[in-house]
Coordinates of C-alpha atoms in Angstrom, one line a residue:
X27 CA 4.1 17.5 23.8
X28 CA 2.5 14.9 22.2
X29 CA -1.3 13.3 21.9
X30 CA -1.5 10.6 24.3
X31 CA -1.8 7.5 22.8
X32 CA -5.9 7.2 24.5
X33 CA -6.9 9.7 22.7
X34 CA -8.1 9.0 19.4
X35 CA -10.3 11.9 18.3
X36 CA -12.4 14.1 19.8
X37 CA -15.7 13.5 21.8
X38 CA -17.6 14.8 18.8
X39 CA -17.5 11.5 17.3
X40 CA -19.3 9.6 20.5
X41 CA -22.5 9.4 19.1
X42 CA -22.1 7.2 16.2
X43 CA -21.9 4.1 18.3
X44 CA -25.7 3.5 18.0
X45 CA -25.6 3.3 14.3
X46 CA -25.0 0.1 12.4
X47 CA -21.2 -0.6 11.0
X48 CA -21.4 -0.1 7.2
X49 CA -19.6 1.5 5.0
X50 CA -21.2 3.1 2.1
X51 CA -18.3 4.8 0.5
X52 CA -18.1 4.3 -3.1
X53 CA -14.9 5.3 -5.7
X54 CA -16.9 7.5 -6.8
X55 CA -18.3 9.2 -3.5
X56 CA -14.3 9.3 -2.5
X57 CA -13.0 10.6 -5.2
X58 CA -15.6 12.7 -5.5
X59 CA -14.0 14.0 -1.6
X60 CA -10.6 14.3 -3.1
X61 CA -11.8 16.8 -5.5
X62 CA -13.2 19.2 -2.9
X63 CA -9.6 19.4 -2.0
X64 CA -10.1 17.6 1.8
X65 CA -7.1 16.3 3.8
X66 CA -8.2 12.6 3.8
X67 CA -7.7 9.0 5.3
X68 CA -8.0 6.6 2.6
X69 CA -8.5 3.0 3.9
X70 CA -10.3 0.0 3.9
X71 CA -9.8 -4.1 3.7
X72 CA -7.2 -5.3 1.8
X73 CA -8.0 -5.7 -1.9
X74 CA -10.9 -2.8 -2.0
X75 CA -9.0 -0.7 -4.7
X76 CA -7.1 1.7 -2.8
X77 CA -4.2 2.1 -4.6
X78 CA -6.6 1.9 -8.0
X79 CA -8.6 5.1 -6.2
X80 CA -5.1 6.7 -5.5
X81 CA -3.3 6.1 -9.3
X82 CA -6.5 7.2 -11.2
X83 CA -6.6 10.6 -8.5
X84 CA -2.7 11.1 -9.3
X85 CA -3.6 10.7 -13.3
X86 CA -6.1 13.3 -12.9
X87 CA -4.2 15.5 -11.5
X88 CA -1.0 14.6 -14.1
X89 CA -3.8 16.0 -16.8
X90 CA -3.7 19.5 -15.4
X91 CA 0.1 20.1 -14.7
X92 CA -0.7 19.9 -11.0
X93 CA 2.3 19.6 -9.0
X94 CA 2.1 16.3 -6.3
X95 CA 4.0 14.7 -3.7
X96 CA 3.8 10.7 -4.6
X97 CA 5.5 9.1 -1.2
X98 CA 4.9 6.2 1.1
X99 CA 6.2 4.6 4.1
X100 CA 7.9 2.2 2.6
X101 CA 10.3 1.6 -0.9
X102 CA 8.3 -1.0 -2.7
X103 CA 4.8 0.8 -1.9
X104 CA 6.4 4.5 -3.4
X105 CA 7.5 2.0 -6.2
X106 CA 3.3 0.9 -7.0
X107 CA 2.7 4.4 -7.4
X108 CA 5.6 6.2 -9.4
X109 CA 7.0 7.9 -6.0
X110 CA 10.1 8.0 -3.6
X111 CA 10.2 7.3 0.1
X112 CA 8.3 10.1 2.6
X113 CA 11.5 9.9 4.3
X114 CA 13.7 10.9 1.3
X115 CA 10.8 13.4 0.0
X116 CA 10.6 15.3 3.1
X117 CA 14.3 15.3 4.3
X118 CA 13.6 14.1 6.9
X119 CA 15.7 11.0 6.2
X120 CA 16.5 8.6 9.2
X121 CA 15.2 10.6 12.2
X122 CA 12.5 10.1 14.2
X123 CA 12.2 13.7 15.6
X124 CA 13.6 16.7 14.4
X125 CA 15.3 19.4 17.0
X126 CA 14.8 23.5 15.9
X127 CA 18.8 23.3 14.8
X128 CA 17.8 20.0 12.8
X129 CA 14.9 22.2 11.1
X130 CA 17.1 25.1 10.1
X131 CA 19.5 22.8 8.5
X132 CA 16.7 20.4 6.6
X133 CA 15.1 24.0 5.3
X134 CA 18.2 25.4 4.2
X135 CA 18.6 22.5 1.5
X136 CA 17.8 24.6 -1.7
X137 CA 16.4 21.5 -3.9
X138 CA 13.8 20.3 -0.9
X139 CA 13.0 23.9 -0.5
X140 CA 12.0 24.0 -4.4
X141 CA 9.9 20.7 -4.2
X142 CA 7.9 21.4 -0.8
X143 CA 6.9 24.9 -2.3
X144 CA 6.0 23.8 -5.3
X145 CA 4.1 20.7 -4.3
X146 CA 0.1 21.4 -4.2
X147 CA -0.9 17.4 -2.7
X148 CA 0.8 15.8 -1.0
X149 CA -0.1 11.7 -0.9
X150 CA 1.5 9.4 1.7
X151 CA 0.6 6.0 0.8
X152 CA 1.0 2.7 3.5
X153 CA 0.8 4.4 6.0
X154 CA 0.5 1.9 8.6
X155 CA 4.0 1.4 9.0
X156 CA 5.0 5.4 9.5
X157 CA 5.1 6.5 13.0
X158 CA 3.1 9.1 14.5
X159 CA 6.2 11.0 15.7
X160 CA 7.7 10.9 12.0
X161 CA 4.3 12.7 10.3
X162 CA 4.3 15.3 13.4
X163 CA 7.8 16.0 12.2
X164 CA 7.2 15.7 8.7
X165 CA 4.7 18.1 9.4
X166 CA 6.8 21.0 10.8
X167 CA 9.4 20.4 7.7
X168 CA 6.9 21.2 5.6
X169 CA 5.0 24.0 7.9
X170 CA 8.8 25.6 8.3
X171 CA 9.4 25.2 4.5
X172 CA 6.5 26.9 3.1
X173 CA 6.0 29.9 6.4
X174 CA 2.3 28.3 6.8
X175 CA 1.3 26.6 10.2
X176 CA -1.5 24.9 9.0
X177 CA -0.9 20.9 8.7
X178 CA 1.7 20.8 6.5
X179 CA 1.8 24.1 4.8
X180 CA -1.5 24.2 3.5
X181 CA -1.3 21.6 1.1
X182 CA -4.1 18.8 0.7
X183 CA -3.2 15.7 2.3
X184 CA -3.8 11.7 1.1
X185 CA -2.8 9.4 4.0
X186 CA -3.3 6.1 2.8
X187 CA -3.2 2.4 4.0
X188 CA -5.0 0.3 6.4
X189 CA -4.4 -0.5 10.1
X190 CA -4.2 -3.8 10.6
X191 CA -1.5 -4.3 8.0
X192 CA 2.4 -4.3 9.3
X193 CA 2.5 -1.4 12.3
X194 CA 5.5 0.8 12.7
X195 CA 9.0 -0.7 13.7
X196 CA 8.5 -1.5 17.5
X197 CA 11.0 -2.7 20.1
X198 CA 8.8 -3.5 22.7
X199 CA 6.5 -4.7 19.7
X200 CA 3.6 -3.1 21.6
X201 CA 1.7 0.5 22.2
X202 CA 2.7 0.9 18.8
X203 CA 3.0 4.7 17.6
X204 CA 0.8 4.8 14.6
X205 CA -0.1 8.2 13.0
X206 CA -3.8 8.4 14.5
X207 CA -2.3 9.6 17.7
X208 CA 0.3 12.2 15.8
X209 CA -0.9 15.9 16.9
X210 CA -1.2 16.6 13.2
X211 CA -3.6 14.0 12.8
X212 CA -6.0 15.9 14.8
X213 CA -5.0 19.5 13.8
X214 CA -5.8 17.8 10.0
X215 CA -8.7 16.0 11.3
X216 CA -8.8 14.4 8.1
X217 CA -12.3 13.2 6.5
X218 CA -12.2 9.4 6.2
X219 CA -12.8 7.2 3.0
X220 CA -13.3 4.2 4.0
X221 CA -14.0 1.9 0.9
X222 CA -16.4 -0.9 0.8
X223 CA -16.2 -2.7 -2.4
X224 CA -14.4 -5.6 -2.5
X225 CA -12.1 -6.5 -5.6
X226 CA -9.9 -9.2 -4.6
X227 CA -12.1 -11.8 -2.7
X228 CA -15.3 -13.2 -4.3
X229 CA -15.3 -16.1 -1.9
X230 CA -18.0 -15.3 1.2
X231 CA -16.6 -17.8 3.2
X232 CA -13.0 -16.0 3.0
X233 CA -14.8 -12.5 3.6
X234 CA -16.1 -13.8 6.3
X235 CA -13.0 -15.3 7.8
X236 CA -11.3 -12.3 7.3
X237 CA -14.3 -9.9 8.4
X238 CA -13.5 -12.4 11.5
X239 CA -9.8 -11.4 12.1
X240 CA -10.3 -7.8 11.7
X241 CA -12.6 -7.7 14.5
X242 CA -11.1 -10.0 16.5
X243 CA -13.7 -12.7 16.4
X244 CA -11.7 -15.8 16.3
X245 CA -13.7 -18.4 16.8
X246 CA -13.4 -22.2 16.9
X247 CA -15.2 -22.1 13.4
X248 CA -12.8 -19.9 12.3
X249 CA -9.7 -21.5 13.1
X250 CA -11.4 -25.2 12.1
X251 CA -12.2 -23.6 8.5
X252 CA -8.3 -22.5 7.9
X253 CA -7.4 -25.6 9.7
X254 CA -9.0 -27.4 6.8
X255 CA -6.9 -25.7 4.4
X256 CA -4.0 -27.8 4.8
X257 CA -6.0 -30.6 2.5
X258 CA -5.9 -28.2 -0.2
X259 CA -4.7 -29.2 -3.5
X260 CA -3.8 -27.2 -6.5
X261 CA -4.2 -28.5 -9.9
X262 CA -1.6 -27.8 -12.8
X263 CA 2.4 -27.4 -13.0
X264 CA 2.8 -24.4 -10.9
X265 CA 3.8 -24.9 -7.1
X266 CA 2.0 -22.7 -4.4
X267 CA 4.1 -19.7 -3.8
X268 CA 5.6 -20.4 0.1
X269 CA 4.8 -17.3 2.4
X270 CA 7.7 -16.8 5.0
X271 CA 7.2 -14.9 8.5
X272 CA 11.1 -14.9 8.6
X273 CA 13.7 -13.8 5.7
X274 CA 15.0 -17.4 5.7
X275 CA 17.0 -16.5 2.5
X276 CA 13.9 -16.3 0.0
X277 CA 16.6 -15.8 -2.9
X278 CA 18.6 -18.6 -2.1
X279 CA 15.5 -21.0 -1.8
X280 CA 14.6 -19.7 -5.3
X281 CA 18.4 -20.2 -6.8
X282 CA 18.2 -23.5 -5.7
X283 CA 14.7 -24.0 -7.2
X284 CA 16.4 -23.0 -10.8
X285 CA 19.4 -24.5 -10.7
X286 CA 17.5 -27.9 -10.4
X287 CA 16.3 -27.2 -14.2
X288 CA 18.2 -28.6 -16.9
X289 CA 17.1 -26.0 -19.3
X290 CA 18.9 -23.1 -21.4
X291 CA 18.9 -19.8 -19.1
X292 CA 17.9 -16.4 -20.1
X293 CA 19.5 -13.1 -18.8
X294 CA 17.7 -10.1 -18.4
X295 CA 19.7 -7.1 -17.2
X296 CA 17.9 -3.9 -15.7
X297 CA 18.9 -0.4 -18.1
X298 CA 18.4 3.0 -16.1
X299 CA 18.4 6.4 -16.8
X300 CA 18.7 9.5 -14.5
X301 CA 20.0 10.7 -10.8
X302 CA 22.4 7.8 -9.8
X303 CA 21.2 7.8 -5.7
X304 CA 17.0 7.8 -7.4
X305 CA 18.1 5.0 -9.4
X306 CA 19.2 3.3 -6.4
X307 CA 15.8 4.0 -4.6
X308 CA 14.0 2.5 -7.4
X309 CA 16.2 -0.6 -7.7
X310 CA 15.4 -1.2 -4.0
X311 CA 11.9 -0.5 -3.9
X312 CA 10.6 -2.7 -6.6
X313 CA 10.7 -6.2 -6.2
X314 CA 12.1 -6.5 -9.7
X315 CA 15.9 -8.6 -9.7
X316 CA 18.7 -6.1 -11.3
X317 CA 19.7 -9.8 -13.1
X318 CA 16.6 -11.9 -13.4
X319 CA 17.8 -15.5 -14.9
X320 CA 14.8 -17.2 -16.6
X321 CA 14.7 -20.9 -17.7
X322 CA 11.2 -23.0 -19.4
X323 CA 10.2 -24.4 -16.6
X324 CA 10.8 -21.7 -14.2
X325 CA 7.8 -20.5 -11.4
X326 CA 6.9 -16.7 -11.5
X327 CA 5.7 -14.0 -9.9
X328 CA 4.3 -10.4 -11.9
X329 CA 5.4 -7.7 -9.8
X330 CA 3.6 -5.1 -11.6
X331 CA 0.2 -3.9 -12.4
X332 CA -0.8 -4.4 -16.1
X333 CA -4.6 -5.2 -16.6
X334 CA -4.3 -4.6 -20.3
X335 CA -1.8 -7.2 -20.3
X336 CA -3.9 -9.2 -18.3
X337 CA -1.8 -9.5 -15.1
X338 CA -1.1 -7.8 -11.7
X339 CA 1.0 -7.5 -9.0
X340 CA 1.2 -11.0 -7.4
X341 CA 0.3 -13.2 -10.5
X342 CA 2.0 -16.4 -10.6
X343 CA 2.5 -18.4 -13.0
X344 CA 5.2 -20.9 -15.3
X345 CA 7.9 -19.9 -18.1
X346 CA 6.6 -22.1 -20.6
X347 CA 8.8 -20.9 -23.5
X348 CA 10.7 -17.8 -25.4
X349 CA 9.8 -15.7 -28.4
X350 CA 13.0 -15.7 -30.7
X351 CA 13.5 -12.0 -29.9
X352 CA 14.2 -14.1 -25.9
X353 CA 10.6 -12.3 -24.7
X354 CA 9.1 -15.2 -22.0
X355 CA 6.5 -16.5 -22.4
X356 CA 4.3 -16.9 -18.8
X357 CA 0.9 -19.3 -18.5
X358 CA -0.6 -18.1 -15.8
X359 CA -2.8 -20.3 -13.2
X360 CA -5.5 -19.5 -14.4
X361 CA -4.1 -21.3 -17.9
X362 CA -3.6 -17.8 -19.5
X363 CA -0.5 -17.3 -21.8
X364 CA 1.3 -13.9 -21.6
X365 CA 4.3 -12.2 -23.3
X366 CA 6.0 -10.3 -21.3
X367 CA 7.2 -7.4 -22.2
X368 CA 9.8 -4.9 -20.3
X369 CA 8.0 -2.3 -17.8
X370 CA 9.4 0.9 -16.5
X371 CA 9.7 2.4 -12.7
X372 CA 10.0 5.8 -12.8
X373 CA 10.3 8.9 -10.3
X374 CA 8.6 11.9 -11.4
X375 CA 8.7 15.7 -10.6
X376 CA 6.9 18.8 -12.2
X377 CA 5.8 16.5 -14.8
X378 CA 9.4 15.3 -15.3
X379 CA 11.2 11.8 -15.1
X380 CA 13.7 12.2 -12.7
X381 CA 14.8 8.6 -12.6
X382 CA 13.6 5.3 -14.4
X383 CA 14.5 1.5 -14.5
X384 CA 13.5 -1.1 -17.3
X385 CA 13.2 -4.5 -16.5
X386 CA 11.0 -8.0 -17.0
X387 CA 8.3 -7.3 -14.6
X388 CA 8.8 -10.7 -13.1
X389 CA 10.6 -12.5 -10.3
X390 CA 11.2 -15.9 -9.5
X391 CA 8.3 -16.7 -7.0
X392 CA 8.6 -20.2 -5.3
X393 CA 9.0 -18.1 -2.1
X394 CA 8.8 -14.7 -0.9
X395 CA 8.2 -13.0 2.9
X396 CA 5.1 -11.9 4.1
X397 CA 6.6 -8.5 4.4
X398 CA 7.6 -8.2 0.3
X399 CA 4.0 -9.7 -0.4
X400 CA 1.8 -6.5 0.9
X401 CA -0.1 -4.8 -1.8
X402 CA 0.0 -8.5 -3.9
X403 CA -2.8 -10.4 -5.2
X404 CA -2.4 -14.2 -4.8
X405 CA -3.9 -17.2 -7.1
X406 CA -2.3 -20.2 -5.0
X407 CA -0.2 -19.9 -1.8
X408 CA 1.3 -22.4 1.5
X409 CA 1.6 -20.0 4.3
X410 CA 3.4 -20.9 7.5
X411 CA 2.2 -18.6 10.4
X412 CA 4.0 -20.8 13.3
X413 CA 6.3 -17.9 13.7
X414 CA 4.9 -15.2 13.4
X415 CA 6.2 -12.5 16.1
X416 CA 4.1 -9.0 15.0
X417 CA 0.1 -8.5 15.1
X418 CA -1.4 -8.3 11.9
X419 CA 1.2 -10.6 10.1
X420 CA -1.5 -13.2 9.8
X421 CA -3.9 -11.0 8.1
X422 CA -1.7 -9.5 6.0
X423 CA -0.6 -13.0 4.4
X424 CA -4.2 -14.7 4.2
X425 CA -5.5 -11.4 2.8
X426 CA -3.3 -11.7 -0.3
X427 CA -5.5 -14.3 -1.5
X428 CA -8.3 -14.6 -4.0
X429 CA -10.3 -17.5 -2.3
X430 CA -10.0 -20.4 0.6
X431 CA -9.5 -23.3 -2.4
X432 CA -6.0 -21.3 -3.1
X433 CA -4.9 -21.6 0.7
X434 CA -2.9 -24.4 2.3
X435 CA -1.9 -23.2 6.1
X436 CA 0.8 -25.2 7.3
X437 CA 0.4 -24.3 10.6
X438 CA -0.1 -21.1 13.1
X439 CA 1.1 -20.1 16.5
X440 CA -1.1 -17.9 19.1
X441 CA -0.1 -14.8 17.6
X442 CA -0.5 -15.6 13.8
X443 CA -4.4 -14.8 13.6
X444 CA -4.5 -11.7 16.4
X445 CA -4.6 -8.1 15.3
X446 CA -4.3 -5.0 17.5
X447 CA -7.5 -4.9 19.5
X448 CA -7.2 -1.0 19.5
X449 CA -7.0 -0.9 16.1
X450 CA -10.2 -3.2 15.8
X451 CA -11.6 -0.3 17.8
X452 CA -10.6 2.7 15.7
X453 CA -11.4 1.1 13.2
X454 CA -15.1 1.3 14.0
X455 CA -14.4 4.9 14.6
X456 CA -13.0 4.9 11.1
X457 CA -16.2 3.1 8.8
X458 CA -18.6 5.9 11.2
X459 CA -16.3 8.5 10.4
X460 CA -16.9 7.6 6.9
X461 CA -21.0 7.3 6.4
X462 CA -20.7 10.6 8.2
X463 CA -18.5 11.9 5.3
X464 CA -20.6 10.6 2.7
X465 CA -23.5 12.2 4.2
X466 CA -21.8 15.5 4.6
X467 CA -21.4 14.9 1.2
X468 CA -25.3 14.0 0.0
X469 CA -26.2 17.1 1.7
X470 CA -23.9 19.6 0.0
X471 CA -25.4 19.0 -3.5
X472 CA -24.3 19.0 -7.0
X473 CA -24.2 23.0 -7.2
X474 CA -22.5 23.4 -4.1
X475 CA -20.0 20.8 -5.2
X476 CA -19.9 21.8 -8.6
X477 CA -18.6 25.3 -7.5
X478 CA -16.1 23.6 -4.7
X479 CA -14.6 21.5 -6.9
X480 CA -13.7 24.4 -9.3
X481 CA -12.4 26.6 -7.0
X482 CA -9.8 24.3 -5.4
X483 CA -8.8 23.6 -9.3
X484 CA -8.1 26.9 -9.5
X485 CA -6.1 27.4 -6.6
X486 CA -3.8 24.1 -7.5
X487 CA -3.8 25.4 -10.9
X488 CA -2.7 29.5 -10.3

């Protein structure tokens, strides 16, 4: 049987309603808590350096041989962080729930067997999307796997992602399933890291707007501010990328876009290496065109993280020439040229590359969906929210931007600025959660600490 969906967590957590909502966690207080070895929630607003926390946790643990699970909910989030699916990881494949017969099959498969013994941490990223019944099952694949019924076998646990982004795949598109009210949720009864900086949006006014939507607050003021948005204009070459509710053919839209060019075109053709169906998976999950066609002229979208480089995931900008060895040559918005190089996606295990594709890390960008742009950081951007059909769309497209001066809203229907009000309301039960953890973690000290953090090293490294 189980949780309800009422019940959140336990009445231990009643009290902190009197004390003010802030969070204090720092990178450096959480991953500070991921060294202690805790099962963890890792959230907080969109742009606050969660999957930056995550990647410089999984390099740490790269440096000592230490064996982890990279997943996530979704293809193109496994993709930001070198992983494969949960799905695919776990075996647990398209099923929602798993029968005893179902379970005796999945364990019998000798290579999943290997990994889920061998796996020490296990981080599920975008979590948002994943079902509560799916981590309870999840759960017991990895409890049957490894003969240990605590949550998930005993390994340490990083659920990442943030609730008002897209929620699980709903018919009734309500009383959604997320994995708060899984059972292992509160078997786990993860600590929470709720992160406060804020690395994408410098504009107050935009905090504030989207402070406003997370908490439900919309207010006249509110909607008048966006309203104003559609006076925007953006200076330079390079048209506002156009954010889609609906898959209204994005790549056709873009085809079209080129074609109109009368200039010379430039082929790029993905090279892989490795296990044909995790080649697959990686050409799906990353954003990146098995063919990209490139032309001076052409609007463009980075689709990978490279700060050395000087651009991230989300960066738009215009092919304004080629090297003679054909490498593009991208100025930016922000009037910064870049030569772009080839990137890789990879899939690794035990230190290995399992699977790895090489491509241009760009994409033609004069449109894209809302759903493709989560986990992007946007310069410029016209977003149409008139149809949007699933809470938390609206967020999830205005929280891609940097500032209010790189918005123009076209328009909005009823539904385009609402998120879950019971999520607004665990979510206050997440930030308390959180200056609770931080002061559990004040009050340990550096010895105590010290001596934690070396002893779960030792027992991920023996």
């Amino acid at each position: 049987m189980r949780t309800p969906g009422k019940r959140m967590w336990s009445q231990d957590y009643r009290g902190f309603e009197s004390r003010p909502l802030r969070t204090f966690m720092t990178q450096k207080d959480a991953l500070e808590l991921l060294k202690l070895g805790y099962s963890v929630y890792l959230t907080g607003e969109a742009g606050s350096g969660k999957t930056y926390l995550l990647n410089k946790y999984i390099k740490s643990l790269h440096k000592q041989k230490v064996e982890v699970g990279i997943t996530a909910s979704t293809g193109i989030a496994a993709t930001h962080l070198g992983g494969t699916t949960i799905d695919s990881w776990s075996g647990l494949g398209m099923r929602d729930e798993i029968t005893h017969s179902d379970l005796i099959y999945i364990s019998q498969n000798h290579n999943l067997q290997k990994r889920i013994k061998k796996t020490k941490i296990l981080i599920i990223d975008e979590v948002s999307m994943l079902h509560g019944k799916r981590l309870d099952s999840i759960n017991k694949i990895c409890q049957a796997i490894r003969k240990n019924n605590s949550p998930f076998g005993g390994m340490q646990v990083v659920l990442s992602g943030d609730f008002f982004q897209l929620p699980p795949v709903s018919e009734e598109r309500r009383n959604y399933d997320y994995v708060y009210k899984s059972n292992v949720w509160h078997q786990m009864n993860p600590k929470i890291i709720y992160l406060e900086s804020q690395y994408r949006q410098t504009d107050p006014v935009f905090n504030d707007v989207l402070s406003a939507l997370r908490e439900n607050r919309i207010e006249e003021r509110i909607k008048n501010i966006l309203h104003q948005t559609i006076n925007n204009t953006f200076s330079g070459s390079i048209v506002p990328t156009k954010l889609y509710t609906h898959n209204v053919d994005v790549d056709q839209i873009n085809k079209n876009h080129l074609d109109q060019i009368n200039q010379k075109p430039y082929e790029y053709v993905m090279t892989a290496v490795g296990h044909e169906k995790l080649v697959e998976f990686l050409k799906r999950g990353c954003l990146v065109p098995e063919h990209l066609t490139l032309k001076k002229g052409a609007q463009v979208m980075f689709v990978r993280n490279n700060y050395k480089a000087g651009y991230f995931n989300g960066t738009v900008g215009k092919v304004v020439g080629f090297d003679r060895d054909k490498t593009p040559v991208v100025e930016t918005y922000e009037k910064k040229k870049i030569h772009v190089k080839p990137d890789s996606w990879n899939i690794m295990e035990n230190n290995k590359i399992l699977a790895e594709i090489k491509q241009i890390p760009l994409r033609l960008a004069w449109a894209i969906t809302i759903h493709k742009s989560q986990g992007m950081t946007l310069s410029c951007a016209e977003i149409d929210l008139s149809k949007s059909f699933v809470h938390g769309m609206g967020y999830v497209a205005l929280s891609r931007l940097r500032h209010l001066k790189g918005l123009r809203l076209l328009g909005m229907n009823d539904l385009a600025l609402s998120v879950n009000p019971e999520v607004t309301e665990v979510d206050k039960i997440l930030r308390q959660k959180s200056i609770q953890a931080v002061e559990d973690l004040k009050k340990m000290g550096w010895f105590k600490r010290f001596f934690a953090r070396r002893k779960f090293m030792y027992h991920l490294t023996s």
